[in-house]
XYZ file of C-alpha atoms in Angstrom:
782
model
C 0.000 0.000 0.000
C 1.362 3.425 -0.931
C 1.941 6.314 1.420
C -1.159 7.887 2.895
C -1.861 11.351 1.531
C -4.154 13.854 3.225
C -5.892 16.117 0.728
C -8.637 18.660 1.311
C -10.107 20.902 -1.398
C -10.141 24.644 -0.815
C -13.201 25.782 1.098
C -15.663 28.171 -0.477
C -17.042 31.260 1.158
C -19.101 30.546 4.238
C -20.507 32.236 7.295
C -18.223 31.631 10.297
C -19.713 29.548 13.082
C -21.172 31.856 15.678
C -20.466 34.887 13.535
C -22.968 37.557 12.640
C -25.155 36.923 9.638
C -26.313 40.044 7.786
C -30.011 40.512 8.270
C -30.647 42.629 5.208
C -28.986 43.582 1.989
C -28.538 47.229 0.916
C -31.454 47.115 -1.462
C -33.480 44.823 -3.701
C -31.292 45.563 -6.709
C -28.036 45.094 -4.850
C -29.022 42.125 -2.673
C -28.047 39.499 -5.238
C -24.456 40.813 -5.461
C -23.816 41.768 -1.843
C -25.530 38.902 0.016
C -23.264 36.334 1.729
C -22.731 32.937 0.143
C -25.207 30.549 1.785
C -24.578 27.701 -0.676
C -22.931 25.542 1.989
C -26.167 25.602 3.997
C -28.427 24.678 1.067
C -29.358 21.121 0.220
C -31.345 19.702 -2.678
C -33.858 16.879 -2.643
C -34.151 14.301 -5.455
C -36.871 16.429 -7.090
C -34.492 19.355 -7.476
C -36.049 21.543 -4.771
C -33.612 23.539 -2.645
C -34.048 23.586 1.121
C -32.352 25.412 3.967
C -32.734 25.422 7.737
C -32.730 28.656 9.750
C -32.497 29.165 13.501
C -34.970 31.829 14.660
C -34.502 33.909 17.801
C -37.223 35.601 19.831
C -39.853 32.839 19.755
C -41.490 33.233 23.159
C -44.809 31.510 22.520
C -46.111 28.971 20.068
C -48.413 31.611 18.590
C -45.374 32.888 16.666
C -45.471 29.844 14.363
C -48.126 31.131 11.971
C -46.605 34.605 11.782
C -43.121 33.317 10.905
C -44.312 30.690 8.435
C -46.661 33.124 6.712
C -43.850 35.677 6.334
C -41.603 33.102 4.670
C -44.278 31.512 2.471
C -45.322 34.925 1.124
C -41.922 35.320 -0.575
C -41.601 34.632 -4.327
C -40.402 31.133 -5.127
C -40.912 29.740 -1.606
C -42.898 26.503 -1.788
C -43.109 25.723 1.924
C -41.959 26.941 5.328
C -42.219 24.827 8.469
C -41.173 25.955 11.935
C -40.408 23.428 14.653
C -41.423 25.170 17.886
C -39.284 22.879 20.033
C -36.003 23.381 18.165
C -36.758 26.906 16.803
C -35.682 25.522 13.447
C -37.372 26.985 10.366
C -37.068 24.848 7.228
C -37.718 26.738 3.994
C -38.097 24.994 0.634
C -38.042 26.697 -2.765
C -39.754 25.629 -5.996
C -37.572 23.543 -8.313
C -37.463 26.321 -10.927
C -36.853 29.142 -8.411
C -33.504 30.538 -7.330
C -32.969 30.022 -3.566
C -32.719 33.408 -1.817
C -31.836 32.833 1.867
C -30.942 36.526 2.256
C -34.489 37.534 1.308
C -35.884 35.120 3.915
C -33.659 36.725 6.557
C -34.894 40.192 5.548
C -38.543 39.127 5.724
C -38.124 37.630 9.192
C -36.273 40.745 10.389
C -39.218 42.890 9.286
C -41.550 40.816 11.464
C -39.242 41.304 14.452
C -37.431 37.946 14.464
C -33.690 37.572 14.061
C -32.616 34.527 12.068
C -29.435 32.932 10.744
C -28.396 29.624 9.156
C -29.101 26.797 11.573
C -26.042 25.841 13.617
C -26.722 23.630 16.627
C -23.803 24.941 18.711
C -24.760 28.582 18.249
C -28.429 27.882 18.988
C -27.508 26.075 22.194
C -25.392 29.044 23.298
C -28.316 31.426 22.714
C -30.750 29.129 24.533
C -28.419 28.892 27.524
C -28.264 32.682 27.646
C -32.051 32.942 27.402
C -32.539 30.396 30.171
C -30.183 32.261 32.494
C -31.938 35.552 31.748
C -35.390 34.072 32.492
C -34.104 32.646 35.753
C -32.670 36.004 36.800
C -35.950 37.743 35.935
C -37.855 35.152 37.955
C -35.536 35.613 40.940
C -35.892 39.408 40.838
C -39.698 39.192 40.579
C -39.877 36.686 43.437
C -37.646 38.753 45.718
C -39.567 41.948 44.971
C -42.949 40.234 45.382
C -42.112 38.906 48.865
C -40.891 42.268 50.124
C -43.791 44.252 48.641
C -46.302 41.782 50.081
C -44.882 42.406 53.565
C -45.481 46.123 53.111
C -48.928 45.579 51.567
C -50.130 43.419 54.447
C -49.373 46.293 56.799
C -51.342 48.704 54.610
C -54.300 46.329 54.235
C -54.566 45.728 57.962
C -53.961 49.414 58.726
C -56.754 50.543 56.398
C -59.292 48.794 58.605
C -57.696 49.949 61.858
C -55.831 53.175 62.560
C -52.951 53.584 60.080
C -52.050 57.214 59.474
C -52.022 58.618 55.900
C -48.331 59.500 56.287
C -47.400 55.927 57.221
C -49.506 54.527 54.365
C -47.829 56.891 51.886
C -44.407 55.845 53.199
C -45.219 52.161 52.653
C -46.562 52.926 49.170
C -43.375 54.817 48.236
C -41.215 51.987 49.596
C -43.259 49.557 47.488
C -42.777 51.797 44.445
C -39.003 51.910 44.994
C -38.926 48.115 44.941
C -41.592 47.451 42.290
C -40.645 49.893 39.530
C -37.031 48.785 38.939
C -37.957 45.144 39.588
C -40.789 45.278 37.037
C -38.563 47.079 34.529
C -36.046 44.229 34.743
C -38.284 41.189 35.326
C -40.813 42.265 32.713
C -38.277 42.342 29.872
C -39.319 38.995 28.326
C -42.918 40.250 28.011
C -42.179 43.875 27.152
C -39.701 42.980 24.398
C -42.068 40.393 22.908
C -44.954 42.874 22.982
C -42.827 45.543 21.296
C -41.858 43.139 18.516
C -45.505 42.301 17.962
C -46.566 45.946 17.868
C -43.749 46.881 15.482
C -44.955 44.205 13.086
C -48.537 45.478 13.531
C -49.782 42.334 15.236
C -50.885 41.233 18.690
C -49.723 38.366 20.851
C -50.431 37.180 24.388
C -47.672 39.392 25.788
C -49.362 42.629 24.688
C -52.269 42.524 27.211
C -49.900 41.218 29.871
C -47.516 44.150 29.348
C -50.385 46.623 29.162
C -51.934 45.312 32.374
C -48.628 45.470 34.251
C -47.825 48.990 33.026
C -51.320 50.308 33.764
C -51.279 48.732 37.218
C -47.938 50.384 37.947
C -49.119 53.698 36.471
C -52.342 53.736 38.504
C -50.339 52.789 41.609
C -47.964 55.706 41.127
C -50.973 58.006 40.549
C -52.681 56.740 43.720
C -49.472 57.175 45.700
C -49.001 60.750 44.466
C -52.596 61.578 45.462
C -52.405 59.847 48.870
C -54.829 57.089 47.831
C -55.705 54.219 50.142
C -54.792 51.508 47.646
C -51.792 50.920 45.388
C -51.293 47.908 43.189
C -47.522 47.424 43.086
C -47.911 43.985 44.656
C -50.424 42.974 41.986
C -48.114 43.951 39.115
C -45.045 42.178 40.502
C -47.032 39.091 41.528
C -48.463 38.922 38.027
C -44.931 38.971 36.572
C -43.729 36.294 38.994
C -46.465 33.802 38.107
C -46.119 34.376 34.380
C -42.330 34.090 34.496
C -42.707 30.811 36.371
C -44.833 29.376 33.560
C -42.513 30.695 30.853
C -39.365 29.347 32.518
C -40.890 25.904 32.984
C -41.981 25.811 29.354
C -38.530 26.914 28.214
C -36.817 24.301 30.397
C -38.945 21.459 29.006
C -38.262 22.513 25.422
C -34.530 22.719 26.117
C -34.527 19.101 27.280
C -35.825 18.045 23.912
C -33.271 20.136 22.040
C -30.319 19.116 24.217
C -29.278 16.141 22.108
C -31.099 16.879 18.864
C -27.863 17.427 16.951
C -26.270 14.131 17.985
C -27.184 12.386 14.744
C -24.329 14.342 13.168
C -21.907 12.516 15.469
C -22.510 9.355 13.438
C -21.385 11.022 10.225
C -17.752 10.403 9.349
C -16.176 13.661 8.230
C -13.388 12.034 6.201
C -12.989 8.954 4.026
C -10.001 6.804 3.070
C -10.374 6.797 -0.707
C -8.424 4.228 -2.750
C -6.875 5.896 -5.807
C -6.494 4.061 -9.163
C -2.757 3.634 -8.489
C -3.455 1.981 -5.120
C -2.639 4.977 -2.928
C -4.828 5.609 0.099
C -5.877 9.268 0.233
C -7.799 10.846 3.133
C -10.398 13.249 1.731
C -13.560 14.944 3.087
C -16.514 12.578 2.933
C -18.280 15.084 0.665
C -15.535 14.594 -1.934
C -16.347 10.890 -2.423
C -18.496 10.061 -5.441
C -20.589 6.989 -6.281
C -18.316 4.324 -7.764
C -15.254 5.379 -5.714
C -13.526 2.763 -3.579
C -13.010 3.470 0.128
C -11.159 1.566 2.826
C -12.656 0.974 6.292
C -10.625 -0.179 9.282
C -11.445 -1.228 12.847
C -12.818 1.642 14.925
C -13.945 3.730 11.923
C -17.458 4.692 10.856
C -18.512 4.258 7.260
C -18.716 7.685 5.567
C -20.833 6.397 2.653
C -23.234 3.632 1.684
C -21.405 0.921 -0.224
C -21.032 -2.718 -1.226
C -18.114 -4.756 0.151
C -15.586 -5.589 -2.565
C -13.117 -7.459 -0.370
C -12.346 -8.202 3.260
C -14.362 -9.388 6.250
C -15.296 -7.518 9.387
C -17.685 -7.345 12.300
C -19.988 -4.352 11.814
C -22.382 -2.581 14.176
C -25.256 -1.455 11.922
C -27.833 -0.935 14.674
C -28.956 2.278 12.964
C -30.462 0.090 10.205
C -31.812 -2.929 12.084
C -31.818 -1.808 15.719
C -29.925 -5.027 16.499
C -27.067 -4.308 18.919
C -25.197 -7.521 18.148
C -22.505 -6.985 15.501
C -22.994 -8.453 12.027
C -20.281 -10.291 10.110
C -19.992 -8.888 6.580
C -18.039 -10.087 3.581
C -17.846 -9.456 -0.158
C -21.160 -8.579 -1.788
C -22.876 -7.305 1.384
C -24.039 -3.738 2.009
C -22.628 -1.371 4.634
C -24.492 1.847 5.423
C -23.053 5.239 6.358
C -22.654 5.555 10.116
C -22.012 1.830 10.653
C -19.121 1.157 13.047
C -16.400 -1.347 12.121
C -15.529 -3.402 15.207
C -12.711 -5.465 13.713
C -11.295 -6.384 10.338
C -10.686 -4.341 7.183
C -13.182 -3.714 4.377
C -12.936 -2.232 0.906
C -16.228 -0.724 -0.313
C -17.488 0.451 -3.664
C -19.541 3.563 -2.941
C -23.216 3.445 -3.893
C -24.534 6.586 -2.157
C -22.954 9.666 -0.614
C -24.018 12.785 1.269
C -27.757 13.391 1.273
C -28.471 10.109 -0.526
C -27.149 7.872 2.268
C -29.404 5.895 4.556
C -28.270 7.977 7.539
C -29.496 11.172 5.855
C -32.749 9.408 4.976
C -33.286 8.744 8.690
C -32.574 12.419 9.425
C -35.084 13.571 6.785
C -37.747 11.211 8.120
C -37.048 12.544 11.598
C -37.404 16.185 10.543
C -40.584 15.460 8.599
C -42.218 13.562 11.463
C -41.258 16.224 14.031
C -42.701 19.016 11.899
C -45.966 17.148 11.316
C -46.447 16.607 15.027
C -46.254 20.365 15.611
C -49.693 20.810 13.999
C -51.408 20.154 17.327
C -49.664 23.189 18.786
C -50.657 25.337 15.815
C -54.358 24.500 16.181
C -54.267 25.495 19.849
C -52.442 28.719 19.076
C -54.971 29.875 16.493
C -57.570 29.829 19.257
C -55.173 31.480 21.718
C -54.475 34.355 19.317
C -58.085 35.476 19.754
C -57.443 36.070 23.447
C -55.381 39.260 23.124
C -57.844 41.247 20.986
C -60.744 40.025 23.149
C -59.041 41.270 26.334
C -58.187 44.633 24.801
C -61.652 45.039 23.386
C -63.301 44.152 26.692
C -61.122 46.592 28.660
C -61.629 49.377 26.109
C -65.400 48.872 26.031
C -65.442 48.930 29.833
C -63.522 52.227 29.846
C -65.742 53.841 27.202
C -68.937 52.464 28.685
C -68.262 53.865 32.146
C -67.259 57.233 30.718
C -70.532 57.345 28.776
C -72.584 56.666 31.895
C -70.885 59.553 33.693
C -68.048 57.941 35.643
C -64.894 59.943 36.223
C -61.770 59.250 34.169
C -60.048 57.918 37.287
C -62.859 55.482 38.061
C -63.144 54.347 34.428
C -59.378 53.715 34.191
C -59.412 51.711 37.429
C -62.225 49.540 36.097
C -60.361 49.011 32.792
C -57.188 48.072 34.691
C -59.199 45.686 36.854
C -60.571 44.032 33.698
C -57.078 43.673 32.212
C -55.683 42.176 35.432
C -58.585 39.911 36.248
C -58.638 38.520 32.709
C -54.884 37.898 32.778
C -54.214 34.378 31.485
C -52.247 33.475 34.613
C -54.549 30.665 35.724
C -54.878 29.485 32.149
C -51.109 29.647 31.711
C -50.503 27.618 34.876
C -53.384 25.175 34.435
C -51.381 22.778 32.288
C -47.732 23.508 33.264
C -48.458 23.132 36.984
C -49.859 19.648 36.447
C -46.994 18.824 34.095
C -44.376 19.758 36.677
C -45.998 17.789 39.505
C -46.731 14.777 37.301
C -43.204 14.928 35.854
C -41.812 14.802 39.402
C -44.043 11.827 40.178
C -42.830 10.018 37.087
C -39.225 10.902 37.881
C -39.567 9.168 41.225
C -40.880 6.170 39.318
C -38.068 6.137 36.767
C -39.578 8.144 33.893
C -38.121 11.429 32.615
C -40.314 13.700 30.470
C -38.822 15.502 27.461
C -41.873 17.144 25.882
C -44.382 19.525 27.418
C -47.562 18.010 25.971
C -46.547 14.409 26.637
C -49.137 13.822 29.352
C -52.092 14.837 27.244
C -50.989 12.600 24.365
C -50.080 9.680 26.646
C -53.567 9.788 28.136
C -55.077 9.276 24.660
C -53.122 6.084 23.928
C -55.003 2.943 22.952
C -52.158 1.103 21.176
C -48.581 0.438 22.324
C -45.925 -0.472 19.729
C -42.665 -1.949 21.056
C -39.314 -2.318 19.387
C -37.598 -5.577 20.331
C -33.865 -5.248 20.781
C -32.939 -3.042 23.739
C -36.594 -2.304 24.504
C -38.386 -5.555 25.267
C -34.941 -7.053 25.770
C -32.025 -5.803 27.818
C -29.466 -3.825 25.816
C -26.496 -6.040 26.711
C -26.309 -9.673 25.478
C -25.835 -12.461 28.030
C -24.430 -15.963 27.966
C -27.075 -18.666 27.505
C -26.942 -22.367 28.541
C -24.076 -21.578 30.893
C -24.578 -24.839 32.796
C -24.010 -26.868 29.615
C -20.430 -25.580 29.256
C -17.683 -27.479 31.160
C -16.429 -25.259 34.014
C -12.800 -25.377 32.866
C -13.732 -24.248 29.363
C -16.017 -21.530 30.717
C -13.247 -20.213 33.018
C -10.777 -20.190 30.101
C -13.301 -18.411 27.893
C -13.893 -15.728 30.534
C -10.163 -15.072 30.906
C -9.647 -14.797 27.161
C -12.756 -12.600 26.820
C -11.178 -9.999 29.093
C -8.417 -9.581 26.503
C -10.847 -9.156 23.586
C -12.440 -5.985 22.180
C -15.346 -7.859 20.584
C -18.799 -6.852 21.943
C -19.802 -10.481 22.612
C -16.739 -10.933 24.798
C -18.320 -8.751 27.513
C -21.187 -11.213 27.905
C -18.762 -14.135 28.322
C -16.543 -12.293 30.802
C -19.598 -11.279 32.872
C -20.523 -14.950 33.316
C -17.348 -15.614 35.338
C -16.652 -12.686 37.723
C -13.148 -12.512 39.127
C -11.425 -13.900 36.046
C -7.954 -12.560 35.208
C -6.784 -12.075 31.608
C -3.739 -14.157 30.585
C -0.518 -12.144 30.296
C 0.431 -13.368 26.814
C -3.019 -12.918 25.205
C -2.882 -11.905 21.552
C -5.890 -10.753 19.518
C -6.046 -11.946 15.928
C -7.978 -9.386 13.860
C -11.280 -10.745 12.620
C -10.732 -14.156 14.266
C -10.396 -14.094 18.070
C -7.957 -14.234 20.994
C -5.285 -16.843 21.778
C -3.010 -17.374 24.795
C -1.410 -19.974 27.041
C -3.463 -20.821 30.140
C -1.588 -22.934 32.701
C 0.714 -24.082 29.917
C -2.151 -25.144 27.645
C -2.926 -23.434 24.338
C -6.303 -21.690 24.459
C -8.386 -19.836 21.895
C -11.631 -17.863 21.927
C -13.326 -16.595 18.799
C -14.955 -17.819 15.625
C -15.645 -21.581 15.283
C -13.177 -21.825 12.392
C -10.471 -20.093 14.457
C -11.002 -22.617 17.260
C -11.509 -25.637 14.997
C -15.070 -26.224 16.245
C -16.989 -25.974 12.971
C -18.926 -29.207 13.524
C -20.051 -28.231 17.024
C -21.054 -24.786 15.766
C -23.089 -26.252 12.900
C -24.976 -28.500 15.331
C -25.603 -25.586 17.714
C -26.823 -23.388 14.871
C -29.284 -26.076 13.823
C -30.663 -26.162 17.370
C -30.816 -22.407 17.872
C -30.612 -20.485 14.569
C -31.472 -17.294 16.440
C -28.395 -17.164 18.707
C -24.879 -15.829 18.204
C -22.005 -18.266 18.788
C -18.485 -17.951 20.162
C -16.176 -20.974 20.266
C -13.567 -21.759 22.949
C -10.737 -24.273 22.763
C -8.499 -25.387 25.643
C -5.939 -27.900 24.467
C -7.884 -30.606 22.645
C -11.203 -29.733 24.302
C -13.704 -27.475 22.524
C -17.132 -25.943 23.228
C -19.524 -23.499 21.587
C -21.009 -20.710 23.728
C -24.448 -19.304 22.920
C -25.007 -15.579 23.445
C -28.495 -14.121 23.538
C -30.283 -11.027 24.791
C -32.653 -11.504 27.716
C -36.162 -10.124 27.999
C -36.564 -7.328 30.518
C -37.459 -8.912 33.885
C -41.084 -7.749 33.939
C -41.785 -7.666 30.186
C -44.563 -10.293 30.263
C -46.217 -8.765 33.341
C -46.251 -5.291 31.777
C -47.651 -6.565 28.482
C -50.414 -8.357 30.383
C -51.139 -5.189 32.389
C -51.427 -3.125 29.208
C -53.901 -5.626 27.764
C -55.982 -5.553 30.937
C -56.069 -1.764 30.582
C -57.574 -2.200 27.114
C -54.451 -1.362 25.104
C -53.578 -3.130 21.866
C -49.924 -4.255 21.867
C -47.860 -4.665 18.679
C -44.205 -5.457 18.024
C -42.131 -3.634 15.361
C -38.580 -4.889 14.895
C -35.827 -4.557 12.340
C -34.422 -7.928 13.396
C -34.808 -11.276 11.580
C -38.094 -13.176 11.690
C -36.371 -16.091 13.417
C -35.430 -13.774 16.271
C -38.708 -11.839 16.488
C -41.232 -14.703 16.335
C -40.151 -16.404 19.617
C -40.270 -13.102 21.505
C -43.764 -12.360 20.207
C -44.868 -15.858 21.241
C -43.256 -15.591 24.690
C -45.059 -12.300 25.355
C -48.341 -13.271 23.728
C -48.158 -10.531 21.081
C -50.252 -11.509 18.072
C -49.480 -8.496 15.848
C -45.788 -8.258 15.003
C -43.518 -7.194 12.134
C -39.916 -8.284 11.506
C -37.137 -6.934 9.253
C -38.831 -3.513 9.351
C -36.725 -0.536 8.308
C -37.465 3.014 9.537
C -39.787 3.734 6.604
C -41.626 0.435 7.190
C -42.199 1.267 10.847
C -43.601 4.673 9.957
C -45.895 3.011 7.388
C -47.272 0.676 10.080
C -47.825 3.615 12.437
C -49.611 5.545 9.688
C -51.861 2.573 8.946
C -52.780 2.350 12.635
C -53.426 6.103 12.698
C -55.708 5.715 9.679
C -57.777 3.343 11.819
C -58.011 6.141 14.437
C -55.582 4.391 16.756
C -53.439 6.557 19.048
C -50.044 4.843 19.201
C -47.329 4.952 21.858
C -44.009 3.903 20.281
C -41.369 2.448 22.622
C -37.956 2.036 21.016
C -34.232 2.546 21.548
C -32.299 2.278 18.268
C -31.245 5.081 15.937
C -33.457 3.411 13.345
C -36.386 3.968 15.742
C -35.909 7.766 15.918
C -38.154 8.565 12.904
C -40.931 6.266 14.125
C -40.655 7.712 17.641
C -41.172 11.172 16.157
C -44.022 9.992 13.920
C -45.954 8.217 16.676
C -48.630 10.005 18.683
C -46.268 9.812 21.664
C -42.986 7.989 22.283
C -40.781 6.559 25.030
C -37.273 5.128 24.963
C -34.997 3.506 27.564
C -32.164 5.585 28.978
C -29.726 3.200 27.256
C -31.030 4.319 23.841
C -28.901 6.182 21.328
C -28.558 9.920 22.020
C -30.554 10.985 18.957
C -33.308 8.505 19.859
C -33.622 9.869 23.382
C -33.630 13.422 22.033
C -36.692 12.761 19.884
C -38.578 10.623 22.392
C -41.199 12.360 24.511
C -39.939 10.511 27.591
C -37.211 8.086 28.654
C -37.342 5.439 31.383
C -34.602 4.183 33.687
C -33.531 0.752 34.854
C -33.910 -2.767 33.538
C -37.659 -3.059 34.082
C -40.412 -2.179 31.634
C -42.855 -1.223 34.399
C -42.303 2.536 33.950
C -44.155 2.293 30.627
C -47.345 1.189 32.404
C -46.717 3.785 35.129
C -46.389 6.570 32.568
C -49.750 5.724 31.018
C -51.484 5.669 34.403
C -49.963 8.956 35.615
C -50.743 10.588 32.275
C -54.423 9.616 32.536
C -54.638 11.242 35.958
C -52.656 14.280 34.780
C -55.016 14.851 31.851
C -57.995 14.660 34.230
C -56.379 17.298 36.472
C -55.498 19.495 33.486
C -59.123 19.471 32.386
C -60.210 20.317 35.921
C -57.750 23.236 36.027
C -58.922 24.560 32.685
C -62.525 24.314 33.886
C -61.583 26.212 37.053
C -59.924 28.933 34.952
C -62.937 29.214 32.638
C -65.441 29.343 35.511
C -63.251 31.950 37.229
C -63.348 34.160 34.124
C -67.099 33.659 33.650
C -67.703 34.915 37.181
C -64.902 37.455 37.622
C -64.976 39.286 34.294
C -68.640 40.414 34.499
C -68.051 41.582 38.064
C -64.998 43.580 36.972
C -66.879 45.132 34.057
C -69.727 46.043 36.388
C -67.305 47.951 38.608
C -67.573 45.673 41.632
C -63.874 44.724 41.486
C -60.984 47.060 42.229
C -57.518 46.391 40.747
C -56.473 45.087 44.166
C -59.339 42.608 44.320
C -58.670 41.724 40.686
C -55.056 40.913 41.534
C -56.149 38.842 44.537
C -58.710 36.999 42.408
C -56.135 36.401 39.695
C -53.606 35.150 42.245
C -56.286 33.098 44.006
C -57.229 31.324 40.793
C -53.535 30.578 40.224
C -53.192 29.160 43.728
C -56.297 26.994 43.255
C -55.048 25.431 40.036
C -51.599 24.928 41.584
C -53.016 23.187 44.659
C -55.215 21.026 42.443
C -52.140 20.118 40.397
C -50.447 18.786 43.545
C -52.945 15.925 43.520
C -50.879 14.409 40.709
C -48.359 13.378 43.381
C -50.648 10.656 44.677
C -51.600 7.422 43.021
C -48.541 7.102 40.798
C -49.749 3.794 39.417
C -52.632 1.391 39.521
C -52.444 -1.823 41.480
C -52.018 -3.769 38.268
C -49.244 -1.518 37.028
C -47.565 -1.699 40.438
C -47.675 -5.469 40.281
C -46.274 -5.407 36.789
C -43.466 -3.088 37.805
C -42.595 -5.175 40.848
C -42.868 -8.528 39.080
C -39.701 -10.578 39.238
C -39.326 -12.707 36.149
C -36.093 -14.571 35.540
C -33.622 -12.259 33.834
C -31.425 -15.083 32.641
C -30.994 -15.295 28.871
C -33.959 -16.827 27.100
C -33.833 -20.467 26.272
C -34.248 -21.977 22.855
C -37.314 -20.623 21.189
C -37.333 -17.541 23.419
C -34.549 -15.444 21.995
C -34.718 -11.698 21.823
């Protein structure tokens, strides 16, 4: 083999990572010449349509989705624009015959008050961290100010019904003003800035009435203080900010959990490739420089940068992203290796069949993006209704002001009534109705081994009538284990365990775990693609493939008995044995499946593994509906067919190949041992070896949805009673603030009921069930 040459082509113009991206060009005629080169961020689908992802700043509520998408779709040549509220990622696609103009998209978004730039995960995470810290500081300031002002207000309230002097009352009001005004100016920034953006773009959002109510309450309070009034409303304004900031911070924190690992799919993409030149030289080039038909070399420890067919060589390959199967697969000439597959041992030469956006790994990413965007429609429907709230509040307050002026009330009295209407109709109770339950229920699930990633998980979990399980790593434990251990002679098993400690092969861990305390031999030598050999007590010993150990006949007989297992041979002198390695079912898998059926749920099994491996698991668990050898697109097709039958499906999976189906399902869970990208796109993850948390999650979600509905009913009834009273003039701003705060306290206390009754008796039994966790016997493989 010739010397290795490292060669990279010159890079084109690009926008530096984290650098500023111009928001607008000098003018429509000059934009084409002066705009930055965004070509590196563009990608093209097979139909010729260009697409680009933008990160959008300033999205404070889901109601922004329509405004941003409408602004982008109104541009010439733009075929579609889809904003993912969770990731703040706007994907814009242009018609096939249109010239992509990212700079024009940036200008249009800037005009609506939103700053955007080409999507870069690292930069977005930095901005989100800064936003989270700012919200937390605002919340702390509001909380500190609220507590101190309330102490002063209690004195005024009690003094007004006893013997407080006007001078003392004025002093307390001025002290409250000194605390409230700077605190509100700082803590109210998230709402004030959002409201200003909306007004500049000639639109309304939920933050406009909130900001108006806070400012009017502060203004009336200052007026009352200047005129020695009995009541000031500084406490109401700051308390309002505190409750609203609490809801906003919790919402932001839940969305950040989902985004935290969303970019980890890129970690599976090899950035370089070892391309074999016509003269035999091995040249390291960027993966993007490889073309279909090129030959590339793969060595142990490397990830495949392209899809290709093996020309020569043998190796053990982890292609769990395709099948979900964690056990490595032996590949040889003529077999396919997909981009992202990890080479455990051996050397392969591939002929490239697909590169870049055409690889299977990119197909998974596209399916994932598509499924995530489609799921966001539920949020959009809710927001269209919520957008009516702001104009209704403003209209109601304005009509109250005008109406009282027309009937002869003073300007002061009419303004107080209008402020009372704005405060009493504040969406605080509505804003807390769902998040409060989510937080309490999430804590309950956390104590039971379930971590929530998505804010609306509980509502969707409560609607589930069908549960779809992946097999490997979900119904089974992620790590393989040694089967039929008792059938192996102790001396051979001890030798195998010692040799396994010197091996890097994934199956070796299962063999070493079967004999704790073993010590690796000092002279162990690993033979690439074959196994490990050493001298044990002066006797030659080998562990590895049956051919390496000379046990082909034993292996053939074992394979005939159990075609579903993986085999490792061991030889000690002239003695030989074949070890079977299988994955065990989770300890309580059968109990949980039975519990789900008793709860009226349909259970199905979707696996990318072989039929011979899936059928016994389905039989052992009593699952009648199952699919084997299902690729990501096949799993999504099954989920869509179930959805067409009006089934609400919970998908439980762990492999990278499960990520698109997790995103496409009505709701999804994955074990904590799942791949990073899978966990990132699951709505929840569960801990430990047991499957019981799945049943627990469904039970807690049903109770959480019931409490959410109760809270929403409380908020609606509160408004139906309080708003007419405020309009009629029976409610002062102080009483309005107390009523608003009282409704918030009521929904919060009601939400605390989600702490009790974490799981039904049946689910508790399922979670506590102790089923043998030894590897499954013949006919029961995972």
